[in-house]
């Protein structure tokens, strides 16, 4: 059978995102232009037709002419990597010649309407189809598959958005105020506009109502009449079971009478002359717009409403089941191309309004009407860049654009395969978060975050693809010829539109599937026969998550030979799809399939076979060896921690200037690996090292997941990493010839620091490469002009006193300057970037984890000579507590210890691919042949006494990851520091030099111990103590009269006032309660 390595490679994993963006460039932008076609302007004899749009990559001017700017330069200079959009506009103007004859002139004009960000490795990207050598020469990573954008120098990725399927009827029950009703809903989409239409049938009540934007609870009967249907035509649309329910809703009104009645309901409050026009616009544009927006489409809309009503009635009659909105056949994933088209549509609409305004302003001011001068491309640029830079999309959605996670190479690949369901994170949404059976093979059940995003943020499996937008005109033409309008046949739909009915649905579906397998119909077209609903549904729309399966009936000798050619690399996997051996199914079509997991389990009843079980997992999940031996929570944790490991995030890290980056100094390839590592070349950029691990309780220093580390192993480079940070400064030019300057600030500069922090600066104010620095040292000396105009000197000029604006190193960091880059921004300002490096050596408190969710912090660093050792003198690098294994059932961890040792002894890598790994029995055999016990246990000796440890110890080689959660980045101390203005309590957080939180549980603990003095010290003396004058008679906070230097009570006017020490936060509470009319009175007693 096939394995992942036979048909997946590093480029195919992002193909669906890049294809989506390429569709946008080829068709998507032009679709938006075609929707508008013309720009209406109120200028007599002047017309603008919108014709063709093209996208042209930018070039920069050099001494030798125009030259493409390297992609790396966009990152360094903090600019957006985008292309110019040029729109061809046909200008038609009518003028009269000197004889009074009207003459029409037509001319095409190319105008730049804005810029669109370029997806890396797309068809218009400069890196597309470059060889590895050329990519390396340009400072790029040859292993990077692309699929992201560069916005203001930052790498950002568009997350796939999980949405309800458009134009699909979903029938559910609704219980509103105790009244049960059946609801048929459809989310109708046309040209990016979404309109929701609902048909409601209450239980035990003879009415059916229709709701859509602009109209609520319109009776079904007279709406159908208003749309042009007669009673007999309506009755023909229903069968014998549902006809009785529809009769009470019908009226004897004519179509015109019903339409006038509808006008009064929809356009109530408007003048009569506008009522009809507004009602027509509402019906044509907001009622089921996917069917059409013309008068001739109204009857088709009425028939579609009848289908919705029939489904709602059948649900109440229990003749059909309730639709599951979480079923993946009712979901679509919106990718980068679709999301950018939506953003472009909104931005282009704003641009056209601005162009119209500018042209009409030129005309009214008697100036020449010039289209080129009327276009302000920044209108569109600002809207698109803002959305991509912040993630705030159209429709009030947020989080769609995210900064690409470059922690490890694995995390960056996984981030680009992520999809998100945009629901409110704080609400439960239990059904939406649950694993659904239809997600099998499409969405990973284990790679999802913990916490509020659990189940809402998901990752596609390695075998899943997303369908493209396909032209359905050929299928429609075919079905129009063979389908009838009989109500007794099976209804046939194409992308939610009724094409007619067919007497033999099974035969129709089988014929269409054969055409798809033969390549006559696109491979990602879905053909479904819903027998329970008596419908045939055909989908060719974008966003359906599909997965490949082998067609069981086509698995003959010829097919097996073709599969063998693919395994032997003589043919491509696409050949199997083109010949019908493999086909892609979405969740709707898979409902009818009976799939065998492996070829061994194939029976005559099966319709399909899984290509390989290992493609049912996501990238991070498939990275875990022997994942099928572990409990699900540990696989989920391991997937998350694999993305937090320190490794090599990209091979181009020496030339990059990322704000933060962690790089492991001596990374190693794991002895136990998976197919995922081989396909995506994770072994070229590993994120861990092979440790010799012993399971042993040691001195009590590895309790509760703590681990003991060999000091000599650390000194030899185990777990050692380098932390890079980039500091940026720019010489900004201001109005009035003012500007920043890079220099060593002089003593007369406002805010001048001590001379010691400037000692590393060169004469131009910039630190030199390979200079050692410590916390708070100045790296870039910079002065800025004063913020405000100061006093005028005796000569009438402003006396300028420059202020300190230097860039200093972080307080808790020290290290060396790795590189210094001076460049010029597009605005002509000088920019400096300082890249620093700091060594990070493992220390007590640092976090480490294996690939099985077995995480722990270093509890002790033991000297080599004191560690236990084997007969061969092997000393473990890490000692782990055996109590971590049983309750967590991470059996894969134990098998890797066997496999890692067996691989070292046998001189090869061990295959740990999920479901297809090397068997445990084989690993034990290798150990036996090499003279070891097949149990993996060995005799160890105490390093301090030399005595033999009584029990045999399980010891082996495990791949461990050092996570980026390090003590040196989290350690925080405070003796005194800033306080909040409102409460006068210490600020919160390490970055703000905040205090350490003393919470309710800490308070309860000290109360339990009776440590009242400590409580007073923590909560009063060292926090927000304040002296408050209190009246001894009435207990109200008194007032201090500063003029008479006297304290008095504002209530009883008594002067018997005493100062009391209380927390300021309590005084604030008393003041806020006083505003509500609640007085807090203090009871005073003599101080003991």
mmCIF file of C-alpha atoms in Angstrom, residues 646-969:
data_model
loop_
_atom_site.group_PDB
_atom_site.id
_atom_site.type_symbol
_atom_site.label_atom_id
_atom_site.label_comp_id
_atom_site.label_asym_id
_atom_site.label_seq_id
_atom_site.Cartn_x
_atom_site.Cartn_y
_atom_site.Cartn_z
ATOM 1 C CA UNK A 646 13.916 25.499 20.623
ATOM 2 C CA UNK A 647 15.475 24.400 17.333
ATOM 3 C CA UNK A 648 16.312 25.908 13.968
ATOM 4 C CA UNK A 649 13.243 27.878 12.859
ATOM 5 C CA UNK A 650 14.687 28.580 9.421
ATOM 6 C CA UNK A 651 18.057 27.955 7.787
ATOM 7 C CA UNK A 652 18.199 31.618 6.733
ATOM 8 C CA UNK A 653 18.294 32.840 10.362
ATOM 9 C CA UNK A 654 21.820 34.396 10.031
ATOM 10 C CA UNK A 655 20.543 36.896 7.450
ATOM 11 C CA UNK A 656 17.163 37.561 9.095
ATOM 12 C CA UNK A 657 16.435 40.331 11.580
ATOM 13 C CA UNK A 658 13.442 38.922 13.475
ATOM 14 C CA UNK A 659 12.429 40.741 16.662
ATOM 15 C CA UNK A 660 12.894 37.540 18.693
ATOM 16 C CA UNK A 661 14.414 34.212 17.694
ATOM 17 C CA UNK A 662 15.682 31.155 19.553
ATOM 18 C CA UNK A 663 18.207 28.870 17.849
ATOM 19 C CA UNK A 664 19.601 25.619 19.253
ATOM 20 C CA UNK A 665 23.388 25.393 19.011
ATOM 21 C CA UNK A 666 23.814 21.616 18.561
ATOM 22 C CA UNK A 667 20.510 20.213 17.259
ATOM 23 C CA UNK A 668 20.332 16.506 16.394
ATOM 24 C CA UNK A 669 18.171 14.342 14.174
ATOM 25 C CA UNK A 670 15.981 12.021 16.249
ATOM 26 C CA UNK A 671 16.903 8.337 16.268
ATOM 27 C CA UNK A 672 13.180 7.518 16.097
ATOM 28 C CA UNK A 673 11.536 9.473 13.282
ATOM 29 C CA UNK A 674 8.286 9.581 11.320
ATOM 30 C CA UNK A 675 7.322 10.005 7.675
ATOM 31 C CA UNK A 676 6.263 13.584 8.456
ATOM 32 C CA UNK A 677 9.855 14.444 9.422
ATOM 33 C CA UNK A 678 11.126 13.003 6.138
ATOM 34 C CA UNK A 679 8.515 14.680 3.906
ATOM 35 C CA UNK A 680 8.804 18.191 5.338
ATOM 36 C CA UNK A 681 12.549 17.964 6.012
ATOM 37 C CA UNK A 682 12.204 18.547 9.761
ATOM 38 C CA UNK A 683 15.444 16.563 10.096
ATOM 39 C CA UNK A 684 17.261 19.395 8.312
ATOM 40 C CA UNK A 685 15.992 21.846 10.941
ATOM 41 C CA UNK A 686 15.570 19.716 14.069
ATOM 42 C CA UNK A 687 14.350 20.980 17.421
ATOM 43 C CA UNK A 688 15.859 18.686 20.040
ATOM 44 C CA UNK A 689 18.603 16.257 20.991
ATOM 45 C CA UNK A 690 18.889 12.543 21.748
ATOM 46 C CA UNK A 691 19.252 12.061 25.515
ATOM 47 C CA UNK A 692 20.203 8.913 27.394
ATOM 48 C CA UNK A 693 17.308 8.731 29.870
ATOM 49 C CA UNK A 694 16.981 6.592 32.984
ATOM 50 C CA UNK A 695 13.685 6.021 34.825
ATOM 51 C CA UNK A 696 14.718 6.379 38.458
ATOM 52 C CA UNK A 697 13.664 8.220 41.609
ATOM 53 C CA UNK A 698 16.752 10.262 42.507
ATOM 54 C CA UNK A 699 17.362 12.038 45.836
ATOM 55 C CA UNK A 700 13.822 13.478 45.773
ATOM 56 C CA UNK A 701 14.924 16.100 43.229
ATOM 57 C CA UNK A 702 12.809 14.635 40.410
ATOM 58 C CA UNK A 703 9.463 14.509 42.195
ATOM 59 C CA UNK A 704 6.351 15.939 40.509
ATOM 60 C CA UNK A 705 7.766 15.964 36.969
ATOM 61 C CA UNK A 706 11.082 17.537 37.912
ATOM 62 C CA UNK A 707 14.087 16.074 36.107
ATOM 63 C CA UNK A 708 17.773 15.639 37.027
ATOM 64 C CA UNK A 709 20.298 16.705 34.378
ATOM 65 C CA UNK A 710 23.937 15.691 33.948
ATOM 66 C CA UNK A 711 26.129 18.773 34.394
ATOM 67 C CA UNK A 712 28.858 17.442 32.084
ATOM 68 C CA UNK A 713 26.287 16.925 29.336
ATOM 69 C CA UNK A 714 25.330 20.594 29.641
ATOM 70 C CA UNK A 715 28.978 21.601 29.508
ATOM 71 C CA UNK A 716 29.361 19.545 26.319
ATOM 72 C CA UNK A 717 26.531 21.545 24.733
ATOM 73 C CA UNK A 718 23.376 19.619 25.612
ATOM 74 C CA UNK A 719 20.308 21.874 25.427
ATOM 75 C CA UNK A 720 22.418 24.978 24.747
ATOM 76 C CA UNK A 721 20.782 27.656 22.613
ATOM 77 C CA UNK A 722 21.253 31.221 21.436
ATOM 78 C CA UNK A 723 18.629 33.916 21.840
ATOM 79 C CA UNK A 724 18.551 36.662 19.205
ATOM 80 C CA UNK A 725 16.811 40.004 19.666
ATOM 81 C CA UNK A 726 16.679 42.868 17.175
ATOM 82 C CA UNK A 727 16.553 46.537 18.237
ATOM 83 C CA UNK A 728 15.430 49.158 15.706
ATOM 84 C CA UNK A 729 15.792 52.933 15.516
ATOM 85 C CA UNK A 730 15.053 55.455 12.766
ATOM 86 C CA UNK A 731 16.115 59.024 12.090
ATOM 87 C CA UNK A 732 12.665 60.532 11.630
ATOM 88 C CA UNK A 733 12.288 63.877 9.824
ATOM 89 C CA UNK A 734 9.718 66.278 11.297
ATOM 90 C CA UNK A 735 8.141 69.506 10.090
ATOM 91 C CA UNK A 736 10.187 72.675 10.355
ATOM 92 C CA UNK A 737 13.521 71.068 9.399
ATOM 93 C CA UNK A 738 13.605 69.157 12.680
ATOM 94 C CA UNK A 739 14.907 65.582 12.775
ATOM 95 C CA UNK A 740 16.292 62.833 14.984
ATOM 96 C CA UNK A 741 20.050 62.270 15.007
ATOM 97 C CA UNK A 742 22.199 59.213 15.671
ATOM 98 C CA UNK A 743 24.983 60.434 17.963
ATOM 99 C CA UNK A 744 26.420 60.075 21.441
ATOM 100 C CA UNK A 745 24.117 62.309 23.535
ATOM 101 C CA UNK A 746 25.945 65.203 25.189
ATOM 102 C CA UNK A 747 25.556 66.072 28.853
ATOM 103 C CA UNK A 748 23.290 69.064 28.135
ATOM 104 C CA UNK A 749 20.702 66.805 26.465
ATOM 105 C CA UNK A 750 17.468 66.520 28.435
ATOM 106 C CA UNK A 751 17.249 63.118 30.123
ATOM 107 C CA UNK A 752 20.968 62.362 29.729
ATOM 108 C CA UNK A 753 21.903 58.973 31.223
ATOM 109 C CA UNK A 754 25.068 58.093 33.129
ATOM 110 C CA UNK A 755 28.290 58.094 31.110
ATOM 111 C CA UNK A 756 28.807 54.385 31.804
ATOM 112 C CA UNK A 757 25.893 53.260 29.594
ATOM 113 C CA UNK A 758 27.315 55.111 26.546
ATOM 114 C CA UNK A 759 30.783 53.542 26.764
ATOM 115 C CA UNK A 760 30.208 50.957 23.975
ATOM 116 C CA UNK A 761 29.079 53.471 21.315
ATOM 117 C CA UNK A 762 31.287 54.391 18.383
ATOM 118 C CA UNK A 763 31.643 57.972 17.161
ATOM 119 C CA UNK A 764 28.442 57.786 15.089
ATOM 120 C CA UNK A 765 26.414 56.709 18.136
ATOM 121 C CA UNK A 766 25.987 53.082 17.044
ATOM 122 C CA UNK A 767 27.488 50.074 18.809
ATOM 123 C CA UNK A 768 29.933 47.942 16.786
ATOM 124 C CA UNK A 769 29.444 44.225 15.958
ATOM 125 C CA UNK A 770 30.830 41.658 18.438
ATOM 126 C CA UNK A 771 30.767 44.199 21.265
ATOM 127 C CA UNK A 772 29.777 42.773 24.642
ATOM 128 C CA UNK A 773 26.926 44.547 26.433
ATOM 129 C CA UNK A 774 24.931 44.189 29.631
ATOM 130 C CA UNK A 775 21.410 45.144 30.673
ATOM 131 C CA UNK A 776 20.382 48.801 30.132
ATOM 132 C CA UNK A 777 23.503 49.626 28.076
ATOM 133 C CA UNK A 778 22.789 51.984 25.172
ATOM 134 C CA UNK A 779 22.989 50.197 21.816
ATOM 135 C CA UNK A 780 21.920 53.092 19.576
ATOM 136 C CA UNK A 781 22.656 56.628 20.716
ATOM 137 C CA UNK A 782 19.919 58.961 19.518
ATOM 138 C CA UNK A 783 18.677 62.450 20.270
ATOM 139 C CA UNK A 784 15.360 63.965 19.239
ATOM 140 C CA UNK A 785 14.122 67.551 18.938
ATOM 141 C CA UNK A 786 12.010 68.927 21.816
ATOM 142 C CA UNK A 787 8.378 67.869 21.895
ATOM 143 C CA UNK A 788 7.158 71.445 22.374
ATOM 144 C CA UNK A 789 8.469 74.878 21.415
ATOM 145 C CA UNK A 790 10.533 76.238 24.283
ATOM 146 C CA UNK A 791 11.112 79.815 25.442
ATOM 147 C CA UNK A 792 12.428 82.350 22.945
ATOM 148 C CA UNK A 793 16.020 83.311 23.480
ATOM 149 C CA UNK A 794 17.297 86.903 23.645
ATOM 150 C CA UNK A 795 17.892 86.937 19.872
ATOM 151 C CA UNK A 796 14.316 85.953 19.057
ATOM 152 C CA UNK A 797 15.147 82.362 18.065
ATOM 153 C CA UNK A 798 13.798 79.270 19.763
ATOM 154 C CA UNK A 799 16.364 77.889 22.179
ATOM 155 C CA UNK A 800 16.443 74.224 21.188
ATOM 156 C CA UNK A 801 17.315 71.705 23.846
ATOM 157 C CA UNK A 802 17.424 68.226 22.397
ATOM 158 C CA UNK A 803 16.165 65.243 24.387
ATOM 159 C CA UNK A 804 17.521 61.742 24.956
ATOM 160 C CA UNK A 805 15.895 59.059 22.743
ATOM 161 C CA UNK A 806 18.500 56.288 22.782
ATOM 162 C CA UNK A 807 17.676 52.606 22.402
ATOM 163 C CA UNK A 808 18.864 50.557 25.387
ATOM 164 C CA UNK A 809 19.232 46.816 25.922
ATOM 165 C CA UNK A 810 16.628 45.021 28.012
ATOM 166 C CA UNK A 811 17.309 45.229 31.717
ATOM 167 C CA UNK A 812 17.627 41.456 32.279
ATOM 168 C CA UNK A 813 19.626 40.660 29.127
ATOM 169 C CA UNK A 814 23.324 40.621 28.361
ATOM 170 C CA UNK A 815 25.370 39.239 25.492
ATOM 171 C CA UNK A 816 27.073 40.330 22.289
ATOM 172 C CA UNK A 817 26.105 42.380 19.255
ATOM 173 C CA UNK A 818 25.719 39.890 16.398
ATOM 174 C CA UNK A 819 25.285 42.291 13.474
ATOM 175 C CA UNK A 820 24.529 45.921 12.664
ATOM 176 C CA UNK A 821 22.495 46.902 9.592
ATOM 177 C CA UNK A 822 22.186 50.472 8.314
ATOM 178 C CA UNK A 823 19.605 51.052 5.603
ATOM 179 C CA UNK A 824 17.303 53.695 4.214
ATOM 180 C CA UNK A 825 13.523 53.554 4.367
ATOM 181 C CA UNK A 826 11.289 54.391 1.401
ATOM 182 C CA UNK A 827 10.689 57.809 3.032
ATOM 183 C CA UNK A 828 14.448 58.535 2.914
ATOM 184 C CA UNK A 829 15.062 58.145 6.659
ATOM 185 C CA UNK A 830 18.132 56.323 7.948
ATOM 186 C CA UNK A 831 17.257 53.148 9.844
ATOM 187 C CA UNK A 832 19.513 51.088 12.105
ATOM 188 C CA UNK A 833 18.866 47.523 13.218
ATOM 189 C CA UNK A 834 21.026 45.945 15.919
ATOM 190 C CA UNK A 835 20.851 42.148 16.206
ATOM 191 C CA UNK A 836 22.062 40.889 19.576
ATOM 192 C CA UNK A 837 22.716 37.343 20.741
ATOM 193 C CA UNK A 838 22.629 35.936 24.238
ATOM 194 C CA UNK A 839 23.710 32.400 25.196
ATOM 195 C CA UNK A 840 21.047 30.355 26.981
ATOM 196 C CA UNK A 841 22.515 27.487 28.991
ATOM 197 C CA UNK A 842 20.087 25.077 30.720
ATOM 198 C CA UNK A 843 19.643 25.904 34.414
ATOM 199 C CA UNK A 844 17.393 24.889 37.268
ATOM 200 C CA UNK A 845 13.801 25.807 36.442
ATOM 201 C CA UNK A 846 14.098 25.527 32.643
ATOM 202 C CA UNK A 847 11.389 23.461 30.967
ATOM 203 C CA UNK A 848 12.034 20.341 28.889
ATOM 204 C CA UNK A 849 9.715 17.796 27.288
ATOM 205 C CA UNK A 850 9.823 14.590 25.288
ATOM 206 C CA UNK A 851 7.613 14.161 22.218
ATOM 207 C CA UNK A 852 4.883 12.530 24.324
ATOM 208 C CA UNK A 853 3.682 15.389 26.507
ATOM 209 C CA UNK A 854 6.054 14.338 29.331
ATOM 210 C CA UNK A 855 7.048 17.846 30.355
ATOM 211 C CA UNK A 856 9.081 18.824 33.378
ATOM 212 C CA UNK A 857 11.435 21.435 34.788
ATOM 213 C CA UNK A 858 15.053 20.892 35.780
ATOM 214 C CA UNK A 859 15.071 20.214 39.520
ATOM 215 C CA UNK A 860 18.763 19.397 39.926
ATOM 216 C CA UNK A 861 21.954 19.618 37.883
ATOM 217 C CA UNK A 862 24.155 16.757 39.131
ATOM 218 C CA UNK A 863 27.876 16.368 38.499
ATOM 219 C CA UNK A 864 28.882 13.602 36.086
ATOM 220 C CA UNK A 865 30.855 11.611 38.668
ATOM 221 C CA UNK A 866 27.884 11.520 41.079
ATOM 222 C CA UNK A 867 25.386 10.248 38.505
ATOM 223 C CA UNK A 868 24.532 6.508 38.294
ATOM 224 C CA UNK A 869 26.301 4.551 35.544
ATOM 225 C CA UNK A 870 25.978 1.222 33.676
ATOM 226 C CA UNK A 871 28.443 -1.660 33.313
ATOM 227 C CA UNK A 872 29.734 -0.027 30.101
ATOM 228 C CA UNK A 873 30.272 3.249 31.922
ATOM 229 C CA UNK A 874 27.319 4.980 30.228
ATOM 230 C CA UNK A 875 25.992 7.825 32.379
ATOM 231 C CA UNK A 876 22.425 9.065 31.682
ATOM 232 C CA UNK A 877 21.989 12.629 30.500
ATOM 233 C CA UNK A 878 18.619 12.893 32.215
ATOM 234 C CA UNK A 879 16.916 11.066 35.079
ATOM 235 C CA UNK A 880 13.131 10.982 34.930
ATOM 236 C CA UNK A 881 10.733 9.832 37.648
ATOM 237 C CA UNK A 882 9.027 6.518 36.765
ATOM 238 C CA UNK A 883 5.785 7.716 38.390
ATOM 239 C CA UNK A 884 5.261 9.952 35.323
ATOM 240 C CA UNK A 885 4.464 6.962 33.103
ATOM 241 C CA UNK A 886 1.567 4.835 34.496
ATOM 242 C CA UNK A 887 -1.136 7.448 35.076
ATOM 243 C CA UNK A 888 -0.458 9.192 31.750
ATOM 244 C CA UNK A 889 -0.246 6.028 29.659
ATOM 245 C CA UNK A 890 2.505 7.409 27.408
ATOM 246 C CA UNK A 891 3.522 3.971 26.202
ATOM 247 C CA UNK A 892 5.129 5.575 23.139
ATOM 248 C CA UNK A 893 7.748 7.124 25.448
ATOM 249 C CA UNK A 894 8.776 3.659 26.638
ATOM 250 C CA UNK A 895 8.837 2.223 23.112
ATOM 251 C CA UNK A 896 11.049 5.108 21.951
ATOM 252 C CA UNK A 897 13.490 4.281 24.739
ATOM 253 C CA UNK A 898 13.715 0.785 23.261
ATOM 254 C CA UNK A 899 13.775 2.096 19.676
ATOM 255 C CA UNK A 900 16.355 4.801 20.337
ATOM 256 C CA UNK A 901 18.718 2.274 21.925
ATOM 257 C CA UNK A 902 18.053 -0.290 19.149
ATOM 258 C CA UNK A 903 18.733 2.353 16.481
ATOM 259 C CA UNK A 904 22.067 3.288 18.081
ATOM 260 C CA UNK A 905 23.102 -0.369 18.289
ATOM 261 C CA UNK A 906 21.901 -1.216 14.767
ATOM 262 C CA UNK A 907 23.235 1.972 13.183
ATOM 263 C CA UNK A 908 19.962 3.152 11.612
ATOM 264 C CA UNK A 909 16.913 5.310 12.191
ATOM 265 C CA UNK A 910 13.789 3.658 13.604
ATOM 266 C CA UNK A 911 10.410 4.267 11.924
ATOM 267 C CA UNK A 912 7.895 5.582 14.463
ATOM 268 C CA UNK A 913 5.188 6.721 11.999
ATOM 269 C CA UNK A 914 1.717 6.608 13.559
ATOM 270 C CA UNK A 915 -0.109 3.315 12.728
ATOM 271 C CA UNK A 916 2.788 2.185 10.506
ATOM 272 C CA UNK A 917 5.701 2.052 12.923
ATOM 273 C CA UNK A 918 8.285 -0.618 13.507
ATOM 274 C CA UNK A 919 6.946 -3.293 15.821
ATOM 275 C CA UNK A 920 8.041 -3.471 19.454
ATOM 276 C CA UNK A 921 8.978 -7.146 18.999
ATOM 277 C CA UNK A 922 11.599 -6.220 16.347
ATOM 278 C CA UNK A 923 13.152 -3.619 18.655
ATOM 279 C CA UNK A 924 13.477 -6.135 21.496
ATOM 280 C CA UNK A 925 15.113 -8.624 19.088
ATOM 281 C CA UNK A 926 17.774 -6.032 18.126
ATOM 282 C CA UNK A 927 18.563 -5.455 21.816
ATOM 283 C CA UNK A 928 18.943 -9.181 22.417
ATOM 284 C CA UNK A 929 21.267 -9.602 19.425
ATOM 285 C CA UNK A 930 23.452 -6.792 20.772
ATOM 286 C CA UNK A 931 23.820 -8.444 24.179
ATOM 287 C CA UNK A 932 21.241 -6.416 26.080
ATOM 288 C CA UNK A 933 18.113 -7.575 27.855
ATOM 289 C CA UNK A 934 15.064 -7.333 25.638
ATOM 290 C CA UNK A 935 13.234 -5.525 28.459
ATOM 291 C CA UNK A 936 15.530 -2.513 28.086
ATOM 292 C CA UNK A 937 16.488 -2.714 31.744
ATOM 293 C CA UNK A 938 20.099 -2.570 32.892
ATOM 294 C CA UNK A 939 22.070 -2.751 36.125
ATOM 295 C CA UNK A 940 23.177 0.680 37.345
ATOM 296 C CA UNK A 941 25.684 1.655 40.024
ATOM 297 C CA UNK A 942 25.450 4.561 42.424
ATOM 298 C CA UNK A 943 27.932 7.246 41.321
ATOM 299 C CA UNK A 944 28.633 8.405 44.884
ATOM 300 C CA UNK A 945 29.211 5.060 46.613
ATOM 301 C CA UNK A 946 29.862 2.701 43.698
ATOM 302 C CA UNK A 947 27.247 0.333 45.099
ATOM 303 C CA UNK A 948 25.005 -1.628 42.786
ATOM 304 C CA UNK A 949 21.457 -0.266 42.691
ATOM 305 C CA UNK A 950 19.205 -3.102 43.832
ATOM 306 C CA UNK A 951 16.500 -2.745 41.165
ATOM 307 C CA UNK A 952 17.167 -3.001 37.449
ATOM 308 C CA UNK A 953 16.699 0.399 35.822
ATOM 309 C CA UNK A 954 14.903 1.021 32.527
ATOM 310 C CA UNK A 955 17.304 3.120 30.424
ATOM 311 C CA UNK A 956 17.272 4.160 26.774
ATOM 312 C CA UNK A 957 17.633 6.940 24.209
ATOM 313 C CA UNK A 958 14.780 9.484 23.938
ATOM 314 C CA UNK A 959 14.542 12.628 21.825
ATOM 315 C CA UNK A 960 14.068 15.556 24.209
ATOM 316 C CA UNK A 961 13.084 19.137 23.405
ATOM 317 C CA UNK A 962 14.117 22.221 25.297
ATOM 318 C CA UNK A 963 11.097 24.563 25.387
ATOM 319 C CA UNK A 964 11.384 28.323 25.118
ATOM 320 C CA UNK A 965 9.953 28.794 28.642
ATOM 321 C CA UNK A 966 13.208 29.654 30.434
ATOM 322 C CA UNK A 967 13.927 30.969 33.910
ATOM 323 C CA UNK A 968 16.205 33.713 32.571
ATOM 324 C CA UNK A 969 13.286 35.163 30.574
#
